[in-house]
PDB file of N, CA and C in Angstrom:
ATOM      1  N   MET E  28       0.905  -1.044  -0.138  1.00 40.00           N
ATOM      2  CA  MET E  28       0.056   0.179   0.155  1.00 40.00           C
ATOM      3  C   MET E  28       0.814   1.121   0.112  1.00 40.00           C
ATOM      4  N   ALA E  29       0.355   2.067  -0.935  1.00 44.00           N
ATOM      5  CA  ALA E  29       1.430   3.432  -1.056  1.00 44.00           C
ATOM      6  C   ALA E  29       1.116   4.256   0.550  1.00 44.00           C
ATOM      7  N   GLU E  30       2.140   4.828   0.609  1.00 48.00           N
ATOM      8  CA  GLU E  30       1.995   6.028   1.839  1.00 48.00           C
ATOM      9  C   GLU E  30       1.252   7.153   1.442  1.00 48.00           C
ATOM     10  N   GLU E  31       0.199   7.429   2.467  1.00 54.00           N
ATOM     11  CA  GLU E  31      -0.597   8.582   1.588  1.00 54.00           C
ATOM     12  C   GLU E  31       0.161   9.746   2.231  1.00 54.00           C
ATOM     13  N   LYS E  32       0.525  11.136   1.336  1.00 64.00           N
ATOM     14  CA  LYS E  32       1.361  11.880   2.055  1.00 64.00           C
ATOM     15  C   LYS E  32       0.328  13.457   2.466  1.00 64.00           C
ATOM     16  N   LYS E  33       0.848  13.877   3.629  1.00 73.00           N
ATOM     17  CA  LYS E  33      -0.057  14.562   4.111  1.00 73.00           C
ATOM     18  C   LYS E  33      -0.205  16.358   3.254  1.00 73.00           C
ATOM     19  N   ALA E  34      -1.357  16.645   3.444  1.00 76.00           N
ATOM     20  CA  ALA E  34      -1.210  17.837   2.505  1.00 76.00           C
ATOM     21  C   ALA E  34      -0.745  19.086   3.169  1.00 76.00           C
ATOM     22  N   LEU E  35       0.050  19.865   2.801  1.00 90.00           N
ATOM     23  CA  LEU E  35       0.790  21.046   3.003  1.00 90.00           C
ATOM     24  C   LEU E  35       0.133  22.465   3.126  1.00 90.00           C
ATOM     25  N   VAL E  36      -0.586  22.319   1.968  1.00 95.00           N
ATOM     26  CA  VAL E  36      -1.314  23.617   1.507  1.00 95.00           C
ATOM     27  C   VAL E  36      -2.546  22.922   1.849  1.00 95.00           C
ATOM     28  N   THR E  37      -3.529  24.069   2.268  1.00 96.00           N
ATOM     29  CA  THR E  37      -5.428  24.178   2.261  1.00 96.00           C
ATOM     30  C   THR E  37      -5.601  25.388   1.258  1.00 96.00           C
ATOM     31  N   LYS E  38      -6.858  25.052   0.728  1.00 95.00           N
ATOM     32  CA  LYS E  38      -7.227  26.107  -0.143  1.00 95.00           C
ATOM     33  C   LYS E  38      -8.025  27.268   1.022  1.00 95.00           C
ATOM     34  N   ASP E  39      -7.961  26.985   1.983  1.00 96.00           N
ATOM     35  CA  ASP E  39      -8.371  28.045   3.284  1.00 96.00           C
ATOM     36  C   ASP E  39      -7.208  29.031   3.523  1.00 96.00           C
ATOM     37  N   MET E  40      -5.542  28.219   3.234  1.00 95.00           N
ATOM     38  CA  MET E  40      -4.310  29.078   3.350  1.00 95.00           C
ATOM     39  C   MET E  40      -4.623  30.324   2.831  1.00 95.00           C
ATOM     40  N   LEU E  41      -3.844  31.337   3.668  1.00 94.00           N
ATOM     41  CA  LEU E  41      -3.534  32.682   2.442  1.00 94.00           C
ATOM     42  C   LEU E  41      -2.508  32.182   1.846  1.00 94.00           C
ATOM     43  N   VAL E  42      -2.329  33.141   0.436  1.00 93.00           N
ATOM     44  CA  VAL E  42      -1.318  33.024  -0.202  1.00 93.00           C
ATOM     45  C   VAL E  42      -0.118  33.209   0.350  1.00 93.00           C
ATOM     46  N   GLY E  43      -0.051  34.645   0.997  1.00 91.00           N
ATOM     47  CA  GLY E  43       1.052  35.272   1.793  1.00 91.00           C
ATOM     48  C   GLY E  43       1.580  33.845   2.741  1.00 91.00           C
ATOM     49  N   GLU E  44       0.690  33.826   3.390  1.00 93.00           N
ATOM     50  CA  GLU E  44       1.110  32.433   4.264  1.00 93.00           C
ATOM     51  C   GLU E  44       1.680  31.239   3.888  1.00 93.00           C
ATOM     52  N   ILE E  45       1.144  30.813   2.541  1.00 94.00           N
ATOM     53  CA  ILE E  45       1.785  29.625   2.083  1.00 94.00           C
ATOM     54  C   ILE E  45       3.173  30.215   1.572  1.00 94.00           C
ATOM     55  N   ILE E  46       3.344  31.173   0.528  1.00 91.00           N
ATOM     56  CA  ILE E  46       4.742  31.783   0.169  1.00 91.00           C
ATOM     57  C   ILE E  46       5.664  31.472   1.423  1.00 91.00           C
ATOM     58  N   SER E  47       4.903  32.081   2.426  1.00 92.00           N
ATOM     59  CA  SER E  47       6.259  32.272   3.502  1.00 92.00           C
ATOM     60  C   SER E  47       6.594  30.742   4.113  1.00 92.00           C
ATOM     61  N   LYS E  48       5.316  30.172   4.441  1.00 94.00           N
ATOM     62  CA  LYS E  48       5.928  29.079   4.775  1.00 94.00           C
ATOM     63  C   LYS E  48       6.411  28.201   3.831  1.00 94.00           C
ATOM     64  N   TYR E  49       6.553  27.912   2.439  1.00 93.00           N
ATOM     65  CA  TYR E  49       6.885  27.335   1.481  1.00 93.00           C
ATOM     66  C   TYR E  49       7.200  27.810   0.483  1.00 93.00           C
ATOM     67  N   PRO E  50       8.261  28.429   0.287  1.00 92.00           N
ATOM     68  CA  PRO E  50       8.772  29.309  -0.941  1.00 92.00           C
ATOM     69  C   PRO E  50       8.942  29.108  -2.355  1.00 92.00           C
ATOM     70  N   ASP E  51       8.875  27.451  -2.093  1.00 92.00           N
ATOM     71  CA  ASP E  51       8.590  26.836  -3.521  1.00 92.00           C
ATOM     72  C   ASP E  51       7.465  26.653  -4.089  1.00 92.00           C
ATOM     73  N   ALA E  52       6.385  27.066  -3.034  1.00 93.00           N
ATOM     74  CA  ALA E  52       5.142  27.032  -3.762  1.00 93.00           C
ATOM     75  C   ALA E  52       4.869  28.259  -4.827  1.00 93.00           C
ATOM     76  N   ALA E  53       5.938  29.256  -4.535  1.00 92.00           N
ATOM     77  CA  ALA E  53       5.755  30.695  -5.497  1.00 92.00           C
ATOM     78  C   ALA E  53       5.764  29.708  -6.830  1.00 92.00           C
ATOM     79  N   PHE E  54       6.762  29.134  -7.327  1.00 93.00           N
ATOM     80  CA  PHE E  54       6.903  28.488  -8.401  1.00 93.00           C
ATOM     81  C   PHE E  54       5.416  27.761  -8.786  1.00 93.00           C
ATOM     82  N   ALA E  55       5.104  27.189  -8.236  1.00 94.00           N
ATOM     83  CA  ALA E  55       3.924  25.956  -8.570  1.00 94.00           C
ATOM     84  C   ALA E  55       2.838  26.869  -8.426  1.00 94.00           C
ATOM     85  N   LEU E  56       2.467  28.211  -7.963  1.00 93.00           N
ATOM     86  CA  LEU E  56       1.654  28.638  -8.141  1.00 93.00           C
ATOM     87  C   LEU E  56       1.463  29.511  -9.490  1.00 93.00           C
ATOM     88  N   MET E  57       2.524  30.262  -9.827  1.00 91.00           N
ATOM     89  CA  MET E  57       3.139  30.820 -11.145  1.00 91.00           C
ATOM     90  C   MET E  57       2.490  29.920 -12.368  1.00 91.00           C
ATOM     91  N   GLN E  58       3.069  28.430 -11.754  1.00 92.00           N
ATOM     92  CA  GLN E  58       2.872  27.816 -13.200  1.00 92.00           C
ATOM     93  C   GLN E  58       1.428  27.349 -13.371  1.00 92.00           C
ATOM     94  N   CYS E  59       0.595  27.534 -12.417  1.00 89.00           N
ATOM     95  CA  CYS E  59      -0.791  27.486 -12.476  1.00 89.00           C
ATOM     96  C   CYS E  59      -1.536  28.402 -13.297  1.00 89.00           C
ATOM     97  N   GLY E  60      -1.181  29.779 -13.060  1.00 86.00           N
ATOM     98  CA  GLY E  60      -1.638  30.671 -14.033  1.00 86.00           C
ATOM     99  C   GLY E  60      -2.048  31.758 -12.992  1.00 86.00           C
ATOM    100  N   MET E  61      -1.428  32.049 -11.638  1.00 86.00           N
ATOM    101  CA  MET E  61      -0.929  32.897 -10.527  1.00 86.00           C
ATOM    102  C   MET E  61      -0.277  33.835 -10.735  1.00 86.00           C
ATOM    103  N   GLY E  62       0.427  34.642 -11.852  1.00 78.00           N
ATOM    104  CA  GLY E  62       1.369  35.252 -11.992  1.00 78.00           C
ATOM    105  C   GLY E  62       1.660  36.600 -10.954  1.00 78.00           C
ATOM    106  N   CYS E  63       0.320  36.998 -10.310  1.00 75.00           N
ATOM    107  CA  CYS E  63       0.309  38.244  -9.711  1.00 75.00           C
ATOM    108  C   CYS E  63       0.052  37.779  -8.005  1.00 75.00           C
ATOM    109  N   ILE E  64       1.047  36.695  -8.013  1.00 75.00           N
ATOM    110  CA  ILE E  64       1.165  36.069  -6.100  1.00 75.00           C
ATOM    111  C   ILE E  64       2.266  37.115  -5.663  1.00 75.00           C
ATOM    112  N   SER E  65       2.937  37.832  -6.088  1.00 74.00           N
ATOM    113  CA  SER E  65       3.753  39.027  -5.466  1.00 74.00           C
ATOM    114  C   SER E  65       2.931  40.210  -4.954  1.00 74.00           C
ATOM    115  N   CYS E  66       1.756  40.203  -5.767  1.00 77.00           N
ATOM    116  CA  CYS E  66       0.779  41.622  -5.522  1.00 77.00           C
ATOM    117  C   CYS E  66       0.497  41.645  -4.191  1.00 77.00           C
ATOM    118  N   PRO E  67       0.259  42.485  -3.232  1.00 78.00           N
ATOM    119  CA  PRO E  67      -0.069  42.786  -2.095  1.00 78.00           C
ATOM    120  C   PRO E  67      -1.335  42.394  -1.500  1.00 78.00           C
ATOM    121  N   ALA E  68      -2.387  42.975  -2.714  1.00 77.00           N
ATOM    122  CA  ALA E  68      -3.555  42.295  -2.392  1.00 77.00           C
ATOM    123  C   ALA E  68      -3.671  40.582  -2.418  1.00 77.00           C
ATOM    124  N   SER E  69      -2.930  40.067  -3.155  1.00 76.00           N
ATOM    125  CA  SER E  69      -2.791  38.674  -3.148  1.00 76.00           C
ATOM    126  C   SER E  69      -2.651  37.840  -2.073  1.00 76.00           C
ATOM    127  N   GLN E  70      -1.830  38.518  -0.969  1.00 78.00           N
ATOM    128  CA  GLN E  70      -1.044  38.049  -0.049  1.00 78.00           C
ATOM    129  C   GLN E  70      -2.105  37.768   1.192  1.00 78.00           C
ATOM    130  N   ALA E  71      -3.158  38.663   0.955  1.00 84.00           N
ATOM    131  CA  ALA E  71      -4.228  38.501   2.044  1.00 84.00           C
ATOM    132  C   ALA E  71      -5.533  37.730   1.499  1.00 84.00           C
ATOM    133  N   GLU E  72      -5.502  37.233   0.366  1.00 90.00           N
ATOM    134  CA  GLU E  72      -6.189  36.399  -0.168  1.00 90.00           C
ATOM    135  C   GLU E  72      -6.401  34.811  -0.142  1.00 90.00           C
ATOM    136  N   SER E  73      -7.414  34.278   0.356  1.00 94.00           N
ATOM    137  CA  SER E  73      -7.195  32.804   0.848  1.00 94.00           C
ATOM    138  C   SER E  73      -6.467  32.023  -0.660  1.00 94.00           C
ATOM    139  N   LEU E  74      -6.258  31.053  -0.772  1.00 94.00           N
ATOM    140  CA  LEU E  74      -5.996  30.295  -2.079  1.00 94.00           C
ATOM    141  C   LEU E  74      -7.464  30.084  -2.850  1.00 94.00           C
ATOM    142  N   GLN E  75      -8.361  29.986  -2.023  1.00 95.00           N
ATOM    143  CA  GLN E  75      -9.398  29.650  -2.519  1.00 95.00           C
ATOM    144  C   GLN E  75     -10.238  30.787  -3.421  1.00 95.00           C
ATOM    145  N   ASP E  76      -9.968  31.804  -2.802  1.00 93.00           N
ATOM    146  CA  ASP E  76     -10.609  33.447  -3.517  1.00 93.00           C
ATOM    147  C   ASP E  76      -9.416  33.557  -4.358  1.00 93.00           C
ATOM    148  N   ALA E  77      -8.048  33.506  -4.525  1.00 91.00           N
ATOM    149  CA  ALA E  77      -7.798  33.603  -5.670  1.00 91.00           C
ATOM    150  C   ALA E  77      -7.649  33.101  -6.730  1.00 91.00           C
ATOM    151  N   SER E  78      -7.938  31.361  -6.466  1.00 92.00           N
ATOM    152  CA  SER E  78      -8.321  31.101  -7.451  1.00 92.00           C
ATOM    153  C   SER E  78      -9.156  30.881  -8.233  1.00 92.00           C
ATOM    154  N   MET E  79     -10.697  31.594  -7.429  1.00 92.00           N
ATOM    155  CA  MET E  79     -11.602  31.848  -7.935  1.00 92.00           C
ATOM    156  C   MET E  79     -11.640  33.145  -8.979  1.00 92.00           C
ATOM    157  N   VAL E  80     -11.123  34.009  -8.266  1.00 89.00           N
ATOM    158  CA  VAL E  80     -10.692  35.329  -9.083  1.00 89.00           C
ATOM    159  C   VAL E  80      -9.820  35.021 -10.738  1.00 89.00           C
ATOM    160  N   HIS E  81      -9.052  33.760 -10.794  1.00 88.00           N
ATOM    161  CA  HIS E  81      -8.452  33.829 -11.656  1.00 88.00           C
ATOM    162  C   HIS E  81      -9.196  32.403 -12.286  1.00 88.00           C
ATOM    163  N   GLY E  82     -10.439  32.073 -12.265  1.00 92.00           N
ATOM    164  CA  GLY E  82     -11.236  31.154 -12.839  1.00 92.00           C
ATOM    165  C   GLY E  82     -10.685  29.832 -12.734  1.00 92.00           C
ATOM    166  N   MET E  83      -9.867  29.465 -11.734  1.00 93.00           N
ATOM    167  CA  MET E  83      -9.423  27.998 -11.701  1.00 93.00           C
ATOM    168  C   MET E  83     -10.252  27.354 -10.611  1.00 93.00           C
ATOM    169  N   ASN E  84      -9.841  26.085 -10.465  1.00 96.00           N
ATOM    170  CA  ASN E  84     -10.730  25.168  -9.484  1.00 96.00           C
ATOM    171  C   ASN E  84      -9.833  25.475  -8.341  1.00 96.00           C
ATOM    172  N   ALA E  85     -10.093  25.602  -7.321  1.00 95.00           N
ATOM    173  CA  ALA E  85      -9.318  25.651  -6.047  1.00 95.00           C
ATOM    174  C   ALA E  85      -8.745  24.098  -5.306  1.00 95.00           C
ATOM    175  N   ASP E  86      -9.350  23.376  -5.676  1.00 96.00           N
ATOM    176  CA  ASP E  86      -9.024  21.902  -5.517  1.00 96.00           C
ATOM    177  C   ASP E  86      -8.316  21.300  -6.196  1.00 96.00           C
ATOM    178  N   GLU E  87      -8.243  21.744  -7.336  1.00 96.00           N
ATOM    179  CA  GLU E  87      -7.274  21.147  -8.537  1.00 96.00           C
ATOM    180  C   GLU E  87      -5.662  22.197  -8.086  1.00 96.00           C
ATOM    181  N   VAL E  88      -5.795  23.199  -7.781  1.00 95.00           N
ATOM    182  CA  VAL E  88      -4.749  24.080  -7.438  1.00 95.00           C
ATOM    183  C   VAL E  88      -3.985  23.708  -6.244  1.00 95.00           C
ATOM    184  N   VAL E  89      -5.027  23.310  -5.132  1.00 96.00           N
ATOM    185  CA  VAL E  89      -4.140  22.459  -4.189  1.00 96.00           C
ATOM    186  C   VAL E  89      -3.546  21.260  -4.241  1.00 96.00           C
ATOM    187  N   ASP E  90      -3.899  20.557  -4.929  1.00 96.00           N
ATOM    188  CA  ASP E  90      -3.314  19.252  -5.509  1.00 96.00           C
ATOM    189  C   ASP E  90      -2.273  19.572  -5.882  1.00 96.00           C
ATOM    190  N   TYR E  91      -2.095  20.552  -7.229  1.00 96.00           N
ATOM    191  CA  TYR E  91      -0.802  20.602  -7.620  1.00 96.00           C
ATOM    192  C   TYR E  91       0.180  21.152  -7.272  1.00 96.00           C
ATOM    193  N   VAL E  92      -0.295  22.345  -6.323  1.00 96.00           N
ATOM    194  CA  VAL E  92       0.672  22.269  -5.420  1.00 96.00           C
ATOM    195  C   VAL E  92       1.139  21.668  -4.279  1.00 96.00           C
ATOM    196  N   ASN E  93       0.444  20.815  -3.619  1.00 96.00           N
ATOM    197  CA  ASN E  93       1.049  19.600  -2.613  1.00 96.00           C
ATOM    198  C   ASN E  93       1.625  18.775  -3.385  1.00 96.00           C
ATOM    199  N   GLU E  94       1.302  18.512  -4.646  1.00 95.00           N
ATOM    200  CA  GLU E  94       2.147  17.466  -5.273  1.00 95.00           C
ATOM    201  C   GLU E  94       3.794  17.990  -5.691  1.00 95.00           C
ATOM    202  N   TYR E  95       3.636  19.295  -5.976  1.00 95.00           N
ATOM    203  CA  TYR E  95       4.882  19.984  -6.196  1.00 95.00           C
ATOM    204  C   TYR E  95       5.794  19.914  -5.033  1.00 95.00           C
ATOM    205  N   LEU E  96       5.147  20.475  -3.943  1.00 95.00           N
ATOM    206  CA  LEU E  96       5.904  20.578  -2.569  1.00 95.00           C
ATOM    207  C   LEU E  96       6.405  19.295  -2.102  1.00 95.00           C
ATOM    208  N   GLN E  97       5.570  18.171  -2.108  1.00 93.00           N
ATOM    209  CA  GLN E  97       6.024  16.712  -1.944  1.00 93.00           C
ATOM    210  C   GLN E  97       7.051  16.511  -2.566  1.00 93.00           C
ATOM    211  N   PHE E  98       7.046  16.745  -4.019  1.00 92.00           N
ATOM    212  CA  PHE E  98       8.321  15.974  -5.122  1.00 92.00           C
ATOM    213  C   PHE E  98       9.397  17.050  -4.724  1.00 92.00           C
ATOM    214  N   GLN E  99       9.567  18.687  -4.474  1.00 91.00           N
ATOM    215  CA  GLN E  99      10.729  19.159  -4.124  1.00 91.00           C
ATOM    216  C   GLN E  99      10.942  18.626  -2.668  1.00 91.00           C
ATOM    217  N   GLU E 100      10.564  17.961  -1.877  1.00 87.00           N
ATOM    218  CA  GLU E 100      10.922  17.740  -0.559  1.00 87.00           C
ATOM    219  C   GLU E 100      11.499  16.427  -0.833  1.00 87.00           C
ATOM    220  N   SER E 101      11.075  15.290  -1.383  1.00 88.00           N
ATOM    221  CA  SER E 101      11.645  14.078  -1.787  1.00 88.00           C
ATOM    222  C   SER E 101      13.018  14.187  -2.447  1.00 88.00           C
ATOM    223  N   GLN E 102      13.210  15.038  -3.428  1.00 87.00           N
ATOM    224  CA  GLN E 102      14.371  15.509  -4.185  1.00 87.00           C
ATOM    225  C   GLN E 102      15.228  15.885  -2.993  1.00 87.00           C
ATOM    226  N   LYS E 103      15.018  16.819  -2.116  1.00 85.00           N
ATOM    227  CA  LYS E 103      15.734  17.286  -1.262  1.00 85.00           C
ATOM    228  C   LYS E 103      16.307  16.150  -0.446  1.00 85.00           C
ATOM    229  N   GLU E 104      15.572  15.479   0.188  1.00 82.00           N
ATOM    230  CA  GLU E 104      15.806  14.302   0.862  1.00 82.00           C
ATOM    231  C   GLU E 104      16.817  13.305   0.392  1.00 82.00           C
ATOM    232  N   ALA E 105      16.718  13.171  -0.874  1.00 82.00           N
ATOM    233  CA  ALA E 105      17.337  12.450  -2.197  1.00 82.00           C
ATOM    234  C   ALA E 105      18.774  13.132  -2.070  1.00 82.00           C
ATOM    235  N   GLY E 106      19.108  13.973  -1.821  1.00 80.00           N
ATOM    236  CA  GLY E 106      19.995  15.036  -2.027  1.00 80.00           C
ATOM    237  C   GLY E 106      19.949  15.397  -3.748  1.00 80.00           C
ATOM    238  N   LYS E 107      18.756  15.504  -4.032  1.00 62.00           N
ATOM    239  CA  LYS E 107      19.259  16.082  -5.692  1.00 62.00           C
ATOM    240  C   LYS E 107      18.638  17.542  -5.857  1.00 62.00           C
ATOM    241  N   ALA E 108      18.113  18.160  -4.863  1.00 51.00           N
ATOM    242  CA  ALA E 108      17.659  19.554  -5.013  1.00 51.00           C
ATOM    243  C   ALA E 108      18.668  20.268  -3.799  1.00 51.00           C
ATOM    244  N   GLU E 109      18.882  21.665  -4.142  1.00 51.00           N
ATOM    245  CA  GLU E 109      19.511  22.557  -3.393  1.00 51.00           C
ATOM    246  C   GLU E 109      18.122  23.165  -2.735  1.00 51.00           C
TER     247      GLU E 109
END
């Protein structure tokens, strides 16, 4: 049975909180189409609200960001990422 990974990011978290806690998430969010993550207004928006503004499904964004962060963490553990 595959080990289930704990979600690091939820759609209720503020974008600023996510980026502060997980700096690698900024790249994943930009890849999803959120190019304005450095905008002061986005820092106080929940990921769900930011997704809605950009016409995206918040659950899909959360899944993508969590998969990206988990991949980055596995690479760091394996000594393959800096």
